[in-house]
Each structure stands twice: as C-alpha cells, then as structure tokens.
Amino acid sequence: MKNIVIAGFMGTGKTKVAKILSARLNMKYVSTDRLVEEKEGISIREIFSKKGEGHFRKAENGAIKDAALMENVVIDAGGGVVVDPENLKNLKKKGMVVCLWADPGIILERTKKYTHRPLLNVRDPLGKIKELLKSRRPFYERADCHIDTSAMSAEEAADEIEGVIKNARTNR
Ligand code: S3P
C-alpha cells in the first residue's frame, strides 16, 4: 500500500487526521515538524526566531527526503511543505498526497489558542491566514485529492480518506 501524505494549511486538522488513519490502518505516524525538531534539537518556534525561516525550510526539505523514503507511513506534512515542488515530487514517489482545506475563519478558531506556529504569531492572524492561503493555493491544488474539513470532525475526514483509498484500489 502507498504511503499517505496529509498536507494542507495550518489548522485544517492534519495531525488529528493523520493519527487516526495511522491507528486505523496500522501504519506508522510520522510528522515532518517533529523530524525537523529532532534533528535541530530545538522547537520550530526557536528555529524561526534564532535561525530564520530559510533555515527551517532547508531542514524541512531534508525531513521530507527522509520521510519520503519510509514504508507504510502516514506522513503529517507541515503546512508549507508542498510550496516547494521538489518536496511534493519526493512525497508523490511513494505516497498519495491528500490536501486538507478549511475556511480562513475556521482556521483562525482552531489555531488562535496556540503559540507554536510562528507564522501566525502576528497582529492580524486572520489577514495572514488569508494572504498565505491565497499565495499557496496553486501549490496545494497539486495534491492528489482534496477534503474540506471546515464542517467535519477529524474522524469524518479520516472516513473520507479511507473511502478515497478504497476507490483508488478498486479502480486500479
Ligand atoms: C508552517 C506550518 C507548521 C510548521 C511551521 C510552518 C507553515 O506546521 O511547519 O510552523 O508554513 O504553514 P502545521 O501545519 O503542522 O502547523
């Protein structure tokens, strides 16, 4: 079975959905953010503040290369991963890339209580969410399939993805 890559913007439910799928399908859960943090030995927040976003993106590229080589994994990809076409190419080699979406207002609601995402620690997070979604949309659209989680629980989103996987198998 192919790996499953859960991509999409921050706050679309990637981590919850990826963990549910990994438990249901008996596949290992891998987070590219955690791989970066393990390699750097500091949190993403600290990487951004001490070394800058450019450094984070390079470390993220390395994490994607490692994750893309793994077998039988559900990959929880950081929100900016697919903006680099090389990352998407690597992930698609062995994986089906599912992009989760949500409305900007929902993303704000889901993310506002946390401070670990440096890109949203700004004065106008909603404006930033809208701006980033607009510039990233063409990249997210290159995923293999898309699910809007705005009105869905993580379990329901995982059900949808399981349906897509079953369909892909029967249509082969
Ligand atoms: C980012 C998303 C974050 C994390 C970093 C940058 C982004 O991951 O990689 O803060 O550029 O969208 P999540 O989408 O898992 O929050």
Short mmCIF file of N, CA and C and ligand atoms in Angstrom, two decimals:
data_model
loop_
_atom_site.label_atom_id
_atom_site.label_comp_id
_atom_site.label_asym_id
_atom_site.label_seq_id
_atom_site.Cartn_x
_atom_site.Cartn_y
_atom_site.Cartn_z
N MET A 1 0.84 -1.21 0.00
CA MET A 1 0.00 0.00 0.00
C MET A 1 0.87 1.26 0.00
N LYS A 2 0.41 2.27 -0.74
CA LYS A 2 1.16 3.53 -0.78
C LYS A 2 1.17 4.22 0.58
N ASN A 3 2.17 5.05 0.80
CA ASN A 3 2.12 5.92 1.98
C ASN A 3 0.98 6.92 1.81
N ILE A 4 0.53 7.48 2.92
CA ILE A 4 -0.50 8.53 2.85
C ILE A 4 0.14 9.81 3.37
N VAL A 5 0.07 10.86 2.58
CA VAL A 5 0.64 12.15 2.99
C VAL A 5 -0.52 13.11 3.26
N ILE A 6 -0.58 13.62 4.48
CA ILE A 6 -1.64 14.58 4.81
C ILE A 6 -1.01 15.98 4.77
N ALA A 7 -1.43 16.74 3.76
CA ALA A 7 -0.88 18.09 3.56
C ALA A 7 -2.00 19.11 3.75
N GLY A 8 -1.64 20.37 3.61
CA GLY A 8 -2.65 21.43 3.73
C GLY A 8 -2.25 22.47 4.76
N PHE A 9 -3.03 23.52 4.81
CA PHE A 9 -2.71 24.67 5.64
C PHE A 9 -2.78 24.32 7.14
N MET A 10 -2.10 25.14 7.94
CA MET A 10 -2.18 25.01 9.40
C MET A 10 -3.65 25.06 9.84
N GLY A 11 -3.99 24.26 10.82
CA GLY A 11 -5.36 24.32 11.37
C GLY A 11 -6.41 23.62 10.53
N THR A 12 -6.00 22.84 9.54
CA THR A 12 -7.00 22.12 8.75
C THR A 12 -7.25 20.72 9.33
N GLY A 13 -6.50 20.37 10.38
CA GLY A 13 -6.74 19.08 11.06
C GLY A 13 -5.76 17.97 10.69
N LYS A 14 -4.65 18.33 10.07
CA LYS A 14 -3.72 17.30 9.58
C LYS A 14 -3.26 16.32 10.65
N THR A 15 -2.83 16.85 11.80
CA THR A 15 -2.25 15.97 12.81
C THR A 15 -3.27 14.99 13.35
N LYS A 16 -4.47 15.48 13.68
CA LYS A 16 -5.51 14.59 14.22
C LYS A 16 -5.86 13.52 13.19
N VAL A 17 -6.07 13.96 11.95
CA VAL A 17 -6.49 13.03 10.90
C VAL A 17 -5.39 12.00 10.64
N ALA A 18 -4.15 12.46 10.57
CA ALA A 18 -3.03 11.53 10.30
C ALA A 18 -2.91 10.50 11.42
N LYS A 19 -3.11 10.92 12.66
CA LYS A 19 -3.00 9.97 13.78
C LYS A 19 -4.14 8.95 13.75
N ILE A 20 -5.33 9.41 13.43
CA ILE A 20 -6.48 8.48 13.34
C ILE A 20 -6.21 7.44 12.24
N LEU A 21 -5.76 7.92 11.08
CA LEU A 21 -5.52 6.99 9.97
C LEU A 21 -4.41 6.00 10.30
N SER A 22 -3.37 6.49 10.97
CA SER A 22 -2.26 5.59 11.28
C SER A 22 -2.74 4.48 12.22
N ALA A 23 -3.60 4.82 13.18
CA ALA A 23 -4.12 3.79 14.10
C ALA A 23 -5.07 2.84 13.36
N ARG A 24 -5.94 3.41 12.54
CA ARG A 24 -6.93 2.55 11.86
C ARG A 24 -6.28 1.62 10.84
N LEU A 25 -5.27 2.12 10.13
CA LEU A 25 -4.70 1.34 9.02
C LEU A 25 -3.42 0.61 9.41
N ASN A 26 -3.07 0.75 10.70
CA ASN A 26 -1.86 0.09 11.19
C ASN A 26 -0.61 0.53 10.41
N MET A 27 -0.51 1.83 10.23
CA MET A 27 0.66 2.41 9.56
C MET A 27 1.33 3.34 10.56
N LYS A 28 2.65 3.54 10.40
CA LYS A 28 3.35 4.37 11.37
C LYS A 28 3.04 5.86 11.12
N TYR A 29 2.90 6.62 12.19
CA TYR A 29 2.68 8.07 12.08
C TYR A 29 4.02 8.80 12.08
N VAL A 30 4.22 9.66 11.07
CA VAL A 30 5.46 10.45 11.00
C VAL A 30 5.10 11.92 10.78
N SER A 31 5.67 12.79 11.62
CA SER A 31 5.42 14.22 11.45
C SER A 31 6.69 14.90 10.95
N THR A 32 6.58 15.64 9.86
CA THR A 32 7.80 16.30 9.34
C THR A 32 8.26 17.39 10.32
N ASP A 33 7.33 18.02 11.01
CA ASP A 33 7.72 19.03 12.01
C ASP A 33 8.55 18.39 13.13
N ARG A 34 8.11 17.20 13.57
CA ARG A 34 8.86 16.53 14.66
C ARG A 34 10.23 16.07 14.16
N LEU A 35 10.31 15.62 12.90
CA LEU A 35 11.61 15.21 12.36
C LEU A 35 12.57 16.39 12.36
N VAL A 36 12.07 17.56 11.97
CA VAL A 36 12.90 18.77 11.95
C VAL A 36 13.36 19.10 13.37
N GLU A 37 12.41 19.08 14.31
CA GLU A 37 12.75 19.43 15.70
C GLU A 37 13.78 18.45 16.29
N GLU A 38 13.60 17.16 15.96
CA GLU A 38 14.56 16.17 16.49
C GLU A 38 15.96 16.44 15.94
N LYS A 39 16.02 16.72 14.64
CA LYS A 39 17.33 16.93 14.02
C LYS A 39 17.99 18.22 14.53
N GLU A 40 17.19 19.27 14.72
CA GLU A 40 17.75 20.56 15.12
C GLU A 40 17.94 20.66 16.65
N GLY A 41 17.21 19.82 17.37
CA GLY A 41 17.31 19.82 18.83
C GLY A 41 16.63 21.00 19.51
N ILE A 42 15.86 21.76 18.75
CA ILE A 42 15.08 22.88 19.34
C ILE A 42 13.70 22.92 18.68
N SER A 43 12.79 23.69 19.26
CA SER A 43 11.42 23.74 18.73
C SER A 43 11.36 24.57 17.44
N ILE A 44 10.29 24.38 16.70
CA ILE A 44 10.12 25.15 15.45
C ILE A 44 10.09 26.65 15.74
N ARG A 45 9.44 27.00 16.82
CA ARG A 45 9.42 28.42 17.21
C ARG A 45 10.82 28.97 17.37
N GLU A 46 11.67 28.19 18.05
CA GLU A 46 13.06 28.63 18.26
C GLU A 46 13.85 28.63 16.96
N ILE A 47 13.58 27.65 16.09
CA ILE A 47 14.30 27.63 14.80
C ILE A 47 13.99 28.92 14.05
N PHE A 48 12.71 29.29 14.00
CA PHE A 48 12.32 30.52 13.29
C PHE A 48 12.99 31.74 13.93
N SER A 49 12.96 31.81 15.27
CA SER A 49 13.46 33.04 15.90
C SER A 49 14.98 33.11 15.92
N LYS A 50 15.65 31.97 16.06
CA LYS A 50 17.12 32.01 16.17
C LYS A 50 17.82 31.86 14.83
N LYS A 51 17.22 31.06 13.93
CA LYS A 51 17.92 30.75 12.67
C LYS A 51 17.19 31.23 11.43
N GLY A 52 15.93 31.61 11.58
CA GLY A 52 15.17 32.16 10.46
C GLY A 52 14.39 31.12 9.67
N GLU A 53 13.39 31.61 8.92
CA GLU A 53 12.52 30.70 8.17
C GLU A 53 13.30 29.94 7.09
N GLY A 54 14.29 30.61 6.47
CA GLY A 54 15.08 29.95 5.41
C GLY A 54 15.75 28.69 5.93
N HIS A 55 16.29 28.77 7.13
CA HIS A 55 16.94 27.61 7.74
C HIS A 55 15.91 26.50 7.99
N PHE A 56 14.74 26.92 8.50
CA PHE A 56 13.67 25.94 8.75
C PHE A 56 13.30 25.22 7.47
N ARG A 57 13.15 25.98 6.37
CA ARG A 57 12.72 25.35 5.10
C ARG A 57 13.76 24.35 4.60
N LYS A 58 15.04 24.66 4.80
CA LYS A 58 16.09 23.71 4.37
C LYS A 58 16.01 22.44 5.21
N ALA A 59 15.85 22.62 6.52
CA ALA A 59 15.73 21.45 7.41
C ALA A 59 14.49 20.64 7.03
N GLU A 60 13.44 21.36 6.65
CA GLU A 60 12.19 20.69 6.26
C GLU A 60 12.40 19.88 4.98
N ASN A 61 13.15 20.43 4.02
CA ASN A 61 13.44 19.68 2.79
C ASN A 61 14.13 18.35 3.13
N GLY A 62 15.07 18.41 4.08
CA GLY A 62 15.78 17.19 4.49
C GLY A 62 14.82 16.19 5.13
N ALA A 63 13.93 16.70 5.97
CA ALA A 63 12.95 15.83 6.65
C ALA A 63 12.04 15.17 5.62
N ILE A 64 11.66 15.92 4.59
CA ILE A 64 10.79 15.35 3.56
C ILE A 64 11.51 14.24 2.80
N LYS A 65 12.78 14.46 2.48
CA LYS A 65 13.54 13.42 1.78
C LYS A 65 13.55 12.14 2.62
N ASP A 66 13.81 12.29 3.92
CA ASP A 66 13.83 11.11 4.81
C ASP A 66 12.45 10.44 4.86
N ALA A 67 11.42 11.25 5.08
CA ALA A 67 10.06 10.69 5.24
C ALA A 67 9.60 10.02 3.94
N ALA A 68 9.97 10.61 2.81
CA ALA A 68 9.50 10.08 1.52
C ALA A 68 10.08 8.70 1.23
N LEU A 69 11.17 8.34 1.90
CA LEU A 69 11.79 7.03 1.67
C LEU A 69 11.19 5.95 2.57
N MET A 70 10.41 6.36 3.57
CA MET A 70 9.88 5.38 4.53
C MET A 70 8.76 4.55 3.90
N GLU A 71 8.50 3.38 4.54
CA GLU A 71 7.45 2.48 4.05
C GLU A 71 6.31 2.41 5.06
N ASN A 72 5.10 2.25 4.56
CA ASN A 72 3.93 2.03 5.41
C ASN A 72 3.75 3.13 6.46
N VAL A 73 3.83 4.38 6.01
CA VAL A 73 3.69 5.50 6.94
C VAL A 73 2.58 6.47 6.53
N VAL A 74 2.00 7.11 7.54
CA VAL A 74 1.13 8.26 7.30
C VAL A 74 1.97 9.48 7.65
N ILE A 75 2.20 10.34 6.67
CA ILE A 75 3.07 11.49 6.88
C ILE A 75 2.23 12.74 7.12
N ASP A 76 2.44 13.32 8.30
CA ASP A 76 1.77 14.57 8.68
C ASP A 76 2.73 15.70 8.23
N ALA A 77 2.41 16.32 7.09
CA ALA A 77 3.35 17.28 6.49
C ALA A 77 3.06 18.69 6.99
N GLY A 78 4.08 19.41 7.39
CA GLY A 78 3.91 20.81 7.81
C GLY A 78 3.21 21.62 6.72
N GLY A 79 2.52 22.65 7.14
CA GLY A 79 1.66 23.42 6.22
C GLY A 79 2.36 24.03 5.02
N GLY A 80 3.67 24.27 5.11
CA GLY A 80 4.36 24.92 3.99
C GLY A 80 5.10 23.96 3.09
N VAL A 81 5.01 22.66 3.40
CA VAL A 81 5.82 21.66 2.70
C VAL A 81 5.62 21.66 1.18
N VAL A 82 4.35 21.68 0.76
CA VAL A 82 4.10 21.48 -0.68
C VAL A 82 4.41 22.72 -1.52
N VAL A 83 4.77 23.81 -0.88
CA VAL A 83 5.11 25.02 -1.63
C VAL A 83 6.41 24.80 -2.43
N ASP A 84 7.26 23.90 -1.97
CA ASP A 84 8.47 23.56 -2.71
C ASP A 84 8.16 22.36 -3.61
N PRO A 85 8.16 22.55 -4.94
CA PRO A 85 7.78 21.48 -5.86
C PRO A 85 8.62 20.21 -5.69
N GLU A 86 9.87 20.39 -5.28
CA GLU A 86 10.76 19.24 -5.05
C GLU A 86 10.19 18.37 -3.91
N ASN A 87 9.69 19.00 -2.86
CA ASN A 87 9.09 18.25 -1.75
C ASN A 87 7.91 17.43 -2.24
N LEU A 88 7.05 18.08 -3.03
CA LEU A 88 5.84 17.38 -3.49
C LEU A 88 6.24 16.20 -4.38
N LYS A 89 7.23 16.43 -5.25
CA LYS A 89 7.71 15.35 -6.13
C LYS A 89 8.22 14.17 -5.28
N ASN A 90 9.02 14.46 -4.28
CA ASN A 90 9.54 13.40 -3.41
C ASN A 90 8.41 12.64 -2.72
N LEU A 91 7.45 13.39 -2.20
CA LEU A 91 6.36 12.76 -1.45
C LEU A 91 5.47 11.90 -2.35
N LYS A 92 5.32 12.33 -3.60
CA LYS A 92 4.43 11.59 -4.51
C LYS A 92 5.04 10.28 -5.02
N LYS A 93 6.37 10.15 -4.88
CA LYS A 93 7.01 8.93 -5.38
C LYS A 93 6.40 7.68 -4.77
N LYS A 94 6.17 7.71 -3.48
CA LYS A 94 5.64 6.52 -2.79
C LYS A 94 4.32 6.81 -2.10
N GLY A 95 3.80 8.01 -2.25
CA GLY A 95 2.65 8.36 -1.44
C GLY A 95 1.50 9.01 -2.21
N MET A 96 0.31 8.86 -1.65
CA MET A 96 -0.84 9.60 -2.15
C MET A 96 -0.95 10.87 -1.30
N VAL A 97 -0.99 12.02 -1.94
CA VAL A 97 -1.00 13.28 -1.19
C VAL A 97 -2.43 13.80 -1.08
N VAL A 98 -2.90 13.88 0.16
CA VAL A 98 -4.25 14.37 0.42
C VAL A 98 -4.11 15.78 1.01
N CYS A 99 -4.78 16.74 0.41
CA CYS A 99 -4.71 18.11 0.95
C CYS A 99 -5.99 18.42 1.72
N LEU A 100 -5.83 18.82 2.96
CA LEU A 100 -6.99 19.24 3.77
C LEU A 100 -7.15 20.76 3.63
N TRP A 101 -8.40 21.18 3.58
CA TRP A 101 -8.71 22.61 3.45
C TRP A 101 -9.64 23.01 4.59
N ALA A 102 -9.71 24.31 4.85
CA ALA A 102 -10.74 24.83 5.77
C ALA A 102 -10.87 26.33 5.50
N ASP A 103 -12.03 26.88 5.85
CA ASP A 103 -12.25 28.32 5.66
C ASP A 103 -11.32 29.09 6.60
N PRO A 104 -10.90 30.30 6.16
CA PRO A 104 -9.98 31.09 6.99
C PRO A 104 -10.48 31.32 8.42
N GLY A 105 -11.78 31.60 8.57
CA GLY A 105 -12.34 31.86 9.92
C GLY A 105 -12.22 30.62 10.81
N ILE A 106 -12.44 29.46 10.22
CA ILE A 106 -12.33 28.19 10.97
C ILE A 106 -10.87 27.96 11.35
N ILE A 107 -9.98 28.24 10.41
CA ILE A 107 -8.54 28.06 10.70
C ILE A 107 -8.15 28.95 11.87
N LEU A 108 -8.64 30.19 11.86
CA LEU A 108 -8.33 31.11 12.97
C LEU A 108 -8.83 30.53 14.30
N GLU A 109 -10.09 30.06 14.30
CA GLU A 109 -10.66 29.50 15.53
C GLU A 109 -9.82 28.33 16.05
N ARG A 110 -9.39 27.48 15.12
CA ARG A 110 -8.66 26.28 15.54
C ARG A 110 -7.22 26.58 15.98
N THR A 111 -6.66 27.68 15.49
CA THR A 111 -5.22 27.93 15.76
C THR A 111 -4.98 29.00 16.82
N LYS A 112 -6.00 29.81 17.12
CA LYS A 112 -5.73 31.02 17.92
C LYS A 112 -5.31 30.74 19.37
N LYS A 113 -5.64 29.55 19.87
CA LYS A 113 -5.26 29.27 21.27
C LYS A 113 -3.82 28.77 21.40
N TYR A 114 -3.15 28.58 20.26
CA TYR A 114 -1.77 28.06 20.33
C TYR A 114 -0.75 29.12 19.90
N THR A 115 0.46 28.96 20.40
CA THR A 115 1.50 29.94 20.05
C THR A 115 2.72 29.29 19.38
N HIS A 116 2.59 28.01 19.03
CA HIS A 116 3.77 27.32 18.50
C HIS A 116 3.96 27.50 16.99
N ARG A 117 3.05 28.25 16.34
CA ARG A 117 3.19 28.45 14.89
C ARG A 117 3.65 29.89 14.63
N PRO A 118 4.96 30.08 14.37
CA PRO A 118 5.50 31.43 14.26
C PRO A 118 4.80 32.28 13.19
N LEU A 119 4.36 31.66 12.11
CA LEU A 119 3.77 32.46 11.02
C LEU A 119 2.44 33.10 11.44
N LEU A 120 1.81 32.52 12.47
CA LEU A 120 0.52 33.07 12.90
C LEU A 120 0.62 33.90 14.18
N ASN A 121 1.83 34.02 14.70
CA ASN A 121 2.03 34.88 15.88
C ASN A 121 2.20 36.33 15.43
N VAL A 122 1.18 36.88 14.83
CA VAL A 122 1.25 38.25 14.29
C VAL A 122 0.03 39.03 14.77
N ARG A 123 0.03 40.33 14.48
CA ARG A 123 -1.06 41.17 14.99
C ARG A 123 -2.40 40.86 14.35
N ASP A 124 -2.33 40.51 13.05
CA ASP A 124 -3.58 40.22 12.33
C ASP A 124 -3.52 38.79 11.76
N PRO A 125 -3.73 37.79 12.63
CA PRO A 125 -3.58 36.41 12.14
C PRO A 125 -4.56 36.06 11.01
N LEU A 126 -5.80 36.61 11.07
CA LEU A 126 -6.76 36.28 10.01
C LEU A 126 -6.27 36.79 8.66
N GLY A 127 -5.75 38.02 8.67
CA GLY A 127 -5.21 38.60 7.43
C GLY A 127 -4.06 37.75 6.90
N LYS A 128 -3.21 37.29 7.81
CA LYS A 128 -2.06 36.46 7.43
C LYS A 128 -2.53 35.12 6.86
N ILE A 129 -3.55 34.54 7.50
CA ILE A 129 -4.09 33.26 7.02
C ILE A 129 -4.61 33.43 5.60
N LYS A 130 -5.37 34.52 5.36
CA LYS A 130 -5.95 34.74 4.03
C LYS A 130 -4.84 34.95 2.99
N GLU A 131 -3.85 35.74 3.37
CA GLU A 131 -2.75 36.05 2.44
C GLU A 131 -1.97 34.78 2.07
N LEU A 132 -1.64 33.98 3.10
CA LEU A 132 -0.87 32.76 2.83
C LEU A 132 -1.69 31.75 2.03
N LEU A 133 -2.98 31.63 2.37
CA LEU A 133 -3.83 30.69 1.63
C LEU A 133 -3.88 31.06 0.16
N LYS A 134 -3.97 32.38 -0.10
CA LYS A 134 -4.05 32.84 -1.49
C LYS A 134 -2.76 32.49 -2.24
N SER A 135 -1.62 32.78 -1.61
CA SER A 135 -0.36 32.54 -2.33
C SER A 135 -0.04 31.05 -2.44
N ARG A 136 -0.54 30.24 -1.49
CA ARG A 136 -0.22 28.81 -1.52
C ARG A 136 -1.22 27.98 -2.31
N ARG A 137 -2.40 28.54 -2.57
CA ARG A 137 -3.46 27.76 -3.22
C ARG A 137 -2.98 26.96 -4.44
N PRO A 138 -2.24 27.60 -5.39
CA PRO A 138 -1.82 26.84 -6.57
C PRO A 138 -0.95 25.62 -6.23
N PHE A 139 -0.23 25.70 -5.13
CA PHE A 139 0.61 24.57 -4.73
C PHE A 139 -0.23 23.47 -4.08
N TYR A 140 -1.13 23.89 -3.19
CA TYR A 140 -2.00 22.89 -2.55
C TYR A 140 -2.84 22.16 -3.61
N GLU A 141 -3.19 22.88 -4.66
CA GLU A 141 -4.06 22.27 -5.69
C GLU A 141 -3.38 21.11 -6.42
N ARG A 142 -2.07 21.00 -6.29
CA ARG A 142 -1.35 19.91 -6.96
C ARG A 142 -1.42 18.58 -6.21
N ALA A 143 -2.08 18.56 -5.07
CA ALA A 143 -2.23 17.30 -4.32
C ALA A 143 -3.11 16.34 -5.11
N ASP A 144 -3.10 15.06 -4.71
CA ASP A 144 -3.88 14.05 -5.45
C ASP A 144 -5.37 14.13 -5.12
N CYS A 145 -5.69 14.52 -3.90
CA CYS A 145 -7.11 14.68 -3.58
C CYS A 145 -7.30 15.71 -2.48
N HIS A 146 -8.53 16.21 -2.35
CA HIS A 146 -8.79 17.39 -1.52
C HIS A 146 -10.02 17.16 -0.64
N ILE A 147 -9.90 17.56 0.62
CA ILE A 147 -11.03 17.41 1.53
C ILE A 147 -11.19 18.68 2.34
N ASP A 148 -12.39 19.25 2.31
CA ASP A 148 -12.66 20.46 3.10
C ASP A 148 -13.15 20.01 4.48
N THR A 149 -12.37 20.32 5.50
CA THR A 149 -12.70 19.84 6.85
C THR A 149 -13.45 20.90 7.67
N SER A 150 -13.87 22.00 7.02
CA SER A 150 -14.48 23.11 7.77
C SER A 150 -15.63 22.64 8.66
N ALA A 151 -16.47 21.75 8.12
CA ALA A 151 -17.64 21.31 8.89
C ALA A 151 -17.54 19.84 9.26
N MET A 152 -16.34 19.35 9.38
CA MET A 152 -16.14 17.91 9.64
C MET A 152 -15.33 17.67 10.89
N SER A 153 -15.61 16.56 11.54
CA SER A 153 -14.71 16.14 12.63
C SER A 153 -13.51 15.45 11.99
N ALA A 154 -12.46 15.25 12.79
CA ALA A 154 -11.27 14.56 12.28
C ALA A 154 -11.63 13.12 11.87
N GLU A 155 -12.54 12.48 12.64
CA GLU A 155 -12.96 11.11 12.30
C GLU A 155 -13.65 11.08 10.93
N GLU A 156 -14.51 12.08 10.70
CA GLU A 156 -15.22 12.11 9.41
C GLU A 156 -14.24 12.33 8.25
N ALA A 157 -13.27 13.20 8.47
CA ALA A 157 -12.27 13.43 7.42
C ALA A 157 -11.48 12.15 7.15
N ALA A 158 -11.16 11.42 8.23
CA ALA A 158 -10.43 10.15 8.06
C ALA A 158 -11.30 9.14 7.31
N ASP A 159 -12.62 9.12 7.58
CA ASP A 159 -13.54 8.23 6.83
C ASP A 159 -13.45 8.53 5.35
N GLU A 160 -13.49 9.82 5.00
CA GLU A 160 -13.45 10.24 3.59
C GLU A 160 -12.16 9.73 2.94
N ILE A 161 -11.07 9.89 3.65
CA ILE A 161 -9.78 9.49 3.07
C ILE A 161 -9.73 7.98 2.88
N GLU A 162 -10.26 7.24 3.85
CA GLU A 162 -10.31 5.78 3.68
C GLU A 162 -11.13 5.40 2.45
N GLY A 163 -12.22 6.15 2.21
CA GLY A 163 -13.05 5.91 1.03
C GLY A 163 -12.25 6.15 -0.25
N VAL A 164 -11.49 7.22 -0.27
CA VAL A 164 -10.68 7.54 -1.45
C VAL A 164 -9.64 6.44 -1.70
N ILE A 165 -9.04 5.95 -0.61
CA ILE A 165 -8.02 4.90 -0.76
C ILE A 165 -8.66 3.62 -1.33
N LYS A 166 -9.83 3.26 -0.80
CA LYS A 166 -10.51 2.05 -1.29
C LYS A 166 -10.85 2.19 -2.76
N ASN A 167 -11.36 3.36 -3.15
CA ASN A 167 -11.69 3.63 -4.56
C ASN A 167 -10.48 3.50 -5.45
N ALA A 168 -9.36 4.08 -4.99
CA ALA A 168 -8.14 4.06 -5.78
C ALA A 168 -7.72 2.60 -6.01
N ARG A 169 -7.94 1.74 -4.99
CA ARG A 169 -7.55 0.33 -5.13
C ARG A 169 -8.46 -0.40 -6.12
N THR A 170 -9.78 -0.16 -6.01
CA THR A 170 -10.69 -0.91 -6.88
C THR A 170 -10.62 -0.43 -8.33
N ASN A 171 -10.19 0.83 -8.54
CA ASN A 171 -10.11 1.35 -9.92
C ASN A 171 -8.79 1.02 -10.59
N ARG A 172 -7.92 0.33 -9.88
CA ARG A 172 -6.58 0.10 -10.43
C ARG A 172 -6.62 -0.93 -11.56
C1 S3P B 1 4.06 26.02 8.78
C2 S3P B 1 3.24 25.06 9.34
C3 S3P B 1 3.58 24.37 10.59
C4 S3P B 1 5.10 24.32 10.78
C5 S3P B 1 5.67 25.71 10.69
C6 S3P B 1 5.37 26.37 9.36
C7 S3P B 1 3.64 26.67 7.51
O1 S3P B 1 3.08 23.05 10.59
O2 S3P B 1 5.69 23.51 9.80
O3 S3P B 1 5.15 26.46 11.76
O4 S3P B 1 4.49 27.26 6.83
O5 S3P B 1 2.45 26.57 7.15
P1 S3P B 1 1.50 22.70 10.81
O6 S3P B 1 0.81 22.93 9.51
O7 S3P B 1 1.53 21.26 11.18
O8 S3P B 1 1.01 23.58 11.90
#
